[in-house]
mmCIF file of C-alpha atoms in Angstrom:
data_model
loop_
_atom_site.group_PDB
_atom_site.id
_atom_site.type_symbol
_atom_site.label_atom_id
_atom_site.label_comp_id
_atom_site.label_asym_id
_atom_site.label_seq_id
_atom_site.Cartn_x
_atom_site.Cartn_y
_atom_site.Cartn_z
ATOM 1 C CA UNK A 1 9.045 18.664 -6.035
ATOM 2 C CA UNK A 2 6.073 20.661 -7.392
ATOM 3 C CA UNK A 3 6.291 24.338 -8.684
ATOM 4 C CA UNK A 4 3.288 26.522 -9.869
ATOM 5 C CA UNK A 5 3.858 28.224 -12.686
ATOM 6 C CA UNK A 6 0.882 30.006 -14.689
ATOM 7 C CA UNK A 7 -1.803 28.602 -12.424
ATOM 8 C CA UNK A 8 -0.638 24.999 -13.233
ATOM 9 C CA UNK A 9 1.294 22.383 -11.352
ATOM 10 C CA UNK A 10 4.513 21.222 -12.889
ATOM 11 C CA UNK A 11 7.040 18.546 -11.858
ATOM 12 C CA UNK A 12 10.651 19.718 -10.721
ATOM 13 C CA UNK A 13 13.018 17.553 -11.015
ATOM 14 C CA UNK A 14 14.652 15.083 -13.041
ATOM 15 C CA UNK A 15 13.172 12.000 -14.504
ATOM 16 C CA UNK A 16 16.162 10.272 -12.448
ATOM 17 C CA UNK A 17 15.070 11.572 -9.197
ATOM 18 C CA UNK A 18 11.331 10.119 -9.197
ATOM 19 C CA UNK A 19 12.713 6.757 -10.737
ATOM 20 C CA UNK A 20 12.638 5.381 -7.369
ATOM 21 C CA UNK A 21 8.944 6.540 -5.750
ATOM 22 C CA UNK A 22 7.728 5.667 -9.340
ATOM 23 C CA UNK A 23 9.040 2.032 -8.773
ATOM 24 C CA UNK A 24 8.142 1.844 -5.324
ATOM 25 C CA UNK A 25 4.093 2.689 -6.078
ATOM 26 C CA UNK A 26 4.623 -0.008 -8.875
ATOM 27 C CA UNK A 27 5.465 -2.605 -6.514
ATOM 28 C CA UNK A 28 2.932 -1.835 -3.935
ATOM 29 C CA UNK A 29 0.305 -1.038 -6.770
ATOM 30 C CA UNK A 30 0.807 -4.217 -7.783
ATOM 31 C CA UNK A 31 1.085 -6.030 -4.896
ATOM 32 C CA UNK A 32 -1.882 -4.755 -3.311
ATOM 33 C CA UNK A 33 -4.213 -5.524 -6.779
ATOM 34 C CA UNK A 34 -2.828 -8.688 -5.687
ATOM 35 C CA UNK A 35 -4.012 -8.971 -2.655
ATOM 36 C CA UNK A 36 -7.378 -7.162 -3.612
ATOM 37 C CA UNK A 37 -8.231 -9.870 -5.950
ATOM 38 C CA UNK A 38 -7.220 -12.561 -3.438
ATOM 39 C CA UNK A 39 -8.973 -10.837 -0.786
ATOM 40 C CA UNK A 40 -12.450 -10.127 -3.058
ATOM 41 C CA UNK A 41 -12.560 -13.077 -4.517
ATOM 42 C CA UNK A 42 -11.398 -15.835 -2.139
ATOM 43 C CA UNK A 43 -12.613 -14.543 1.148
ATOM 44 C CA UNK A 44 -14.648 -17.501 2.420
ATOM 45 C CA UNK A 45 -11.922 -19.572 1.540
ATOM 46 C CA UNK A 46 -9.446 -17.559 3.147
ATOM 47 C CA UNK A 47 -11.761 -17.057 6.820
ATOM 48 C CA UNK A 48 -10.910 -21.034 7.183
ATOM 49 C CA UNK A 49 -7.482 -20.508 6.150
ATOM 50 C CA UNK A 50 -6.237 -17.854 8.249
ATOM 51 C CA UNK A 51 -8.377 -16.918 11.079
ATOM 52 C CA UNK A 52 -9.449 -13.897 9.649
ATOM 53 C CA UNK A 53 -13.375 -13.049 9.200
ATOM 54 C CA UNK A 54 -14.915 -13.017 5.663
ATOM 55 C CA UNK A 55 -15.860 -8.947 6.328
ATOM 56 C CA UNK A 56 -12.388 -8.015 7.106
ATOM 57 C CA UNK A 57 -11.126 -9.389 3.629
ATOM 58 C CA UNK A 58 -14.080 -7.746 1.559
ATOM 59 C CA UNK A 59 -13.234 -4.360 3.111
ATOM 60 C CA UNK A 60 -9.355 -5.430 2.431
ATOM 61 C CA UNK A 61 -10.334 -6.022 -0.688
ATOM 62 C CA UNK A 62 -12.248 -2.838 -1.634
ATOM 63 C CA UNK A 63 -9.486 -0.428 -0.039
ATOM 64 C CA UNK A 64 -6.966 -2.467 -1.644
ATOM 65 C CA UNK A 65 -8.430 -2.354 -5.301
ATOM 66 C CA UNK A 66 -9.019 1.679 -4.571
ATOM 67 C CA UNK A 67 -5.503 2.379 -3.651
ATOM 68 C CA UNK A 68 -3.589 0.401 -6.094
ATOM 69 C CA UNK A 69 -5.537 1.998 -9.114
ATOM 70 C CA UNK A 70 -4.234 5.287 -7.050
ATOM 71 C CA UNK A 71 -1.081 4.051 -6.903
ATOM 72 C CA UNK A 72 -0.699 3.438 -10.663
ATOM 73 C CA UNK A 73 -2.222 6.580 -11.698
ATOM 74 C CA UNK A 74 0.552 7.853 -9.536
ATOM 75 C CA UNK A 75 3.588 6.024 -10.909
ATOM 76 C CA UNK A 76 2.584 6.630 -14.535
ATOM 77 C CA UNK A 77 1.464 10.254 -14.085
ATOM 78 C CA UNK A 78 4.142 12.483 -16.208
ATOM 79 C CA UNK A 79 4.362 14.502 -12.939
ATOM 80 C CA UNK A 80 5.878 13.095 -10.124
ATOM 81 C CA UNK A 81 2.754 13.348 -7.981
ATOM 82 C CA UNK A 82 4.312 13.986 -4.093
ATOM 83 C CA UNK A 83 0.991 13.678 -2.115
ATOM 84 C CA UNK A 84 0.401 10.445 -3.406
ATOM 85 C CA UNK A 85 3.904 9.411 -2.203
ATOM 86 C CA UNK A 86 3.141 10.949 1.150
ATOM 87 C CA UNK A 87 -0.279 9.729 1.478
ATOM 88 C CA UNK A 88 0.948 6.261 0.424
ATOM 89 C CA UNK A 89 4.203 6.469 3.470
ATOM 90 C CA UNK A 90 1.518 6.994 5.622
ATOM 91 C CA UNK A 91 -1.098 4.228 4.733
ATOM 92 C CA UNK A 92 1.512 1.793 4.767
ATOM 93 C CA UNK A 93 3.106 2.867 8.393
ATOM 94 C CA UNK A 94 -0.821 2.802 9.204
ATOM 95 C CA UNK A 95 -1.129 -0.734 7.639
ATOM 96 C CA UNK A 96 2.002 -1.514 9.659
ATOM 97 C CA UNK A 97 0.893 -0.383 12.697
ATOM 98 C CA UNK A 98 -2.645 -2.244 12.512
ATOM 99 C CA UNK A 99 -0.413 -5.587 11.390
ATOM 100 C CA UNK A 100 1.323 -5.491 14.227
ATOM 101 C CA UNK A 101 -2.011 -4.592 16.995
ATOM 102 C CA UNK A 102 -3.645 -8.039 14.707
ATOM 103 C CA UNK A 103 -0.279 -9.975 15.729
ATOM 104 C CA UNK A 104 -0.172 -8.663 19.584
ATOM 105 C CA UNK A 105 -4.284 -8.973 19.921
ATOM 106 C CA UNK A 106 -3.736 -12.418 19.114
ATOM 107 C CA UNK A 107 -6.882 -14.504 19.231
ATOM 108 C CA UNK A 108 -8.944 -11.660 21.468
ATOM 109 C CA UNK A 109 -9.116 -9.921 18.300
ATOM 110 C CA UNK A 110 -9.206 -12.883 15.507
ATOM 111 C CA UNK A 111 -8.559 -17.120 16.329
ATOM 112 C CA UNK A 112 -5.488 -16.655 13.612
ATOM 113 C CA UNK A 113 -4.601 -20.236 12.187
ATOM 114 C CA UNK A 114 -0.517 -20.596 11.494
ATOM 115 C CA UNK A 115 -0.628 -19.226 8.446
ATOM 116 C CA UNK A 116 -2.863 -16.722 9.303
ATOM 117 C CA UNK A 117 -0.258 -15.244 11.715
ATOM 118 C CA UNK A 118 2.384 -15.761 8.796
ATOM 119 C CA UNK A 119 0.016 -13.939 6.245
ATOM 120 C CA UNK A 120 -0.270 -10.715 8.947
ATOM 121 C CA UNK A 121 3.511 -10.651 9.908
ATOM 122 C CA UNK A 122 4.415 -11.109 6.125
ATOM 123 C CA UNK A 123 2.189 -8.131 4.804
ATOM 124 C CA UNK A 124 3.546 -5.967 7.814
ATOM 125 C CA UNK A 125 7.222 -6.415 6.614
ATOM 126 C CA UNK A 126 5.973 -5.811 2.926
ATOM 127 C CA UNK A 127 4.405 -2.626 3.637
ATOM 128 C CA UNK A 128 7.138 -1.324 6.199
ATOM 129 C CA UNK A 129 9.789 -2.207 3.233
ATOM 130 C CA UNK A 130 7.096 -0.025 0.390
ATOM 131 C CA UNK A 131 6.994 2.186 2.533
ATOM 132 C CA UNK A 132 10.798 2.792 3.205
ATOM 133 C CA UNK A 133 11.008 2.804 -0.352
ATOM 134 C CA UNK A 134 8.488 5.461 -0.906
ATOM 135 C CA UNK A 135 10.106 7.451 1.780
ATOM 136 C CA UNK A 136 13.266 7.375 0.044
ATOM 137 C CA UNK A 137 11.768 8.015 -3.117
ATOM 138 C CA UNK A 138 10.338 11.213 -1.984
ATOM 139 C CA UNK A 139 13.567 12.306 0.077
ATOM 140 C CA UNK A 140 15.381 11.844 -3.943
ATOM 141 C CA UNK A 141 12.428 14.024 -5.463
ATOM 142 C CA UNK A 142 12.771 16.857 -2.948
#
């Protein structure tokens, strides 16, 4: 929770309490620079492998590298930053969402290989499970 006191913005709240969001943006700070490097980096390589075109990893990429520094910033702010636990629920539900419409388009949208179908469903689950955790995280904080 936030409070303004003097003009500023202080953290409410134990240390305790944001000990779960903090871990949470971690993970999915982490996991996305993951994927943003895999994404930037290997996109040609990944088109063949999965389905999906070489654009649609490059702007992966880029959002990906954007919001994981966010994410970080977040987790290893001394204030438990709130919006960027909100903002994050939401991008991930978003992510989910979009996962899921990739899955369901099947190849009207993208000719997804195997794998690339794996790759789609498995990043779904990963965000819908950040994002639970986020949630939570934020319900602890206040």
């Amino acid at each position: 929770m936030v409070d303004v006191q003097g003009g500023r913005l202080s953290a409410v709240g134990s240390a305790a309490n944001g000990a779960l969001l903090r871990l949470s943006l971690k993970l999915d700070g982490s996991v996305s620079g993951l994927v943003a490097a895999l994404s930037l980096l290997g996109a040609g390589t990944l088109d063949a492998l999965l389905g999906l075109p070489v654009w649609l990893h490059w702007a992966q990429g880029a959002f990906l590298a954007v919001y994981a520094v966010g994410l970080w910033y977040a987790a290893t702010h001394p204030a438990v930053m709130r919006p960027i636990g909100v903002a994050a629920v939401v991008l991930n539900a978003v992510w989910a969402v979009g996962c899921a419409a990739i899955l369901a388009a099947g190849a009207s949208w993208f000719p997804l290989t195997p794998l690339g179908g794996g790759y789609v469903g498995f990043i779904g689950i990963a965000v819908v499970v950040f994002g639970s955790m986020q949630y939570a995280g934020l319900r602890r904080v206040g």
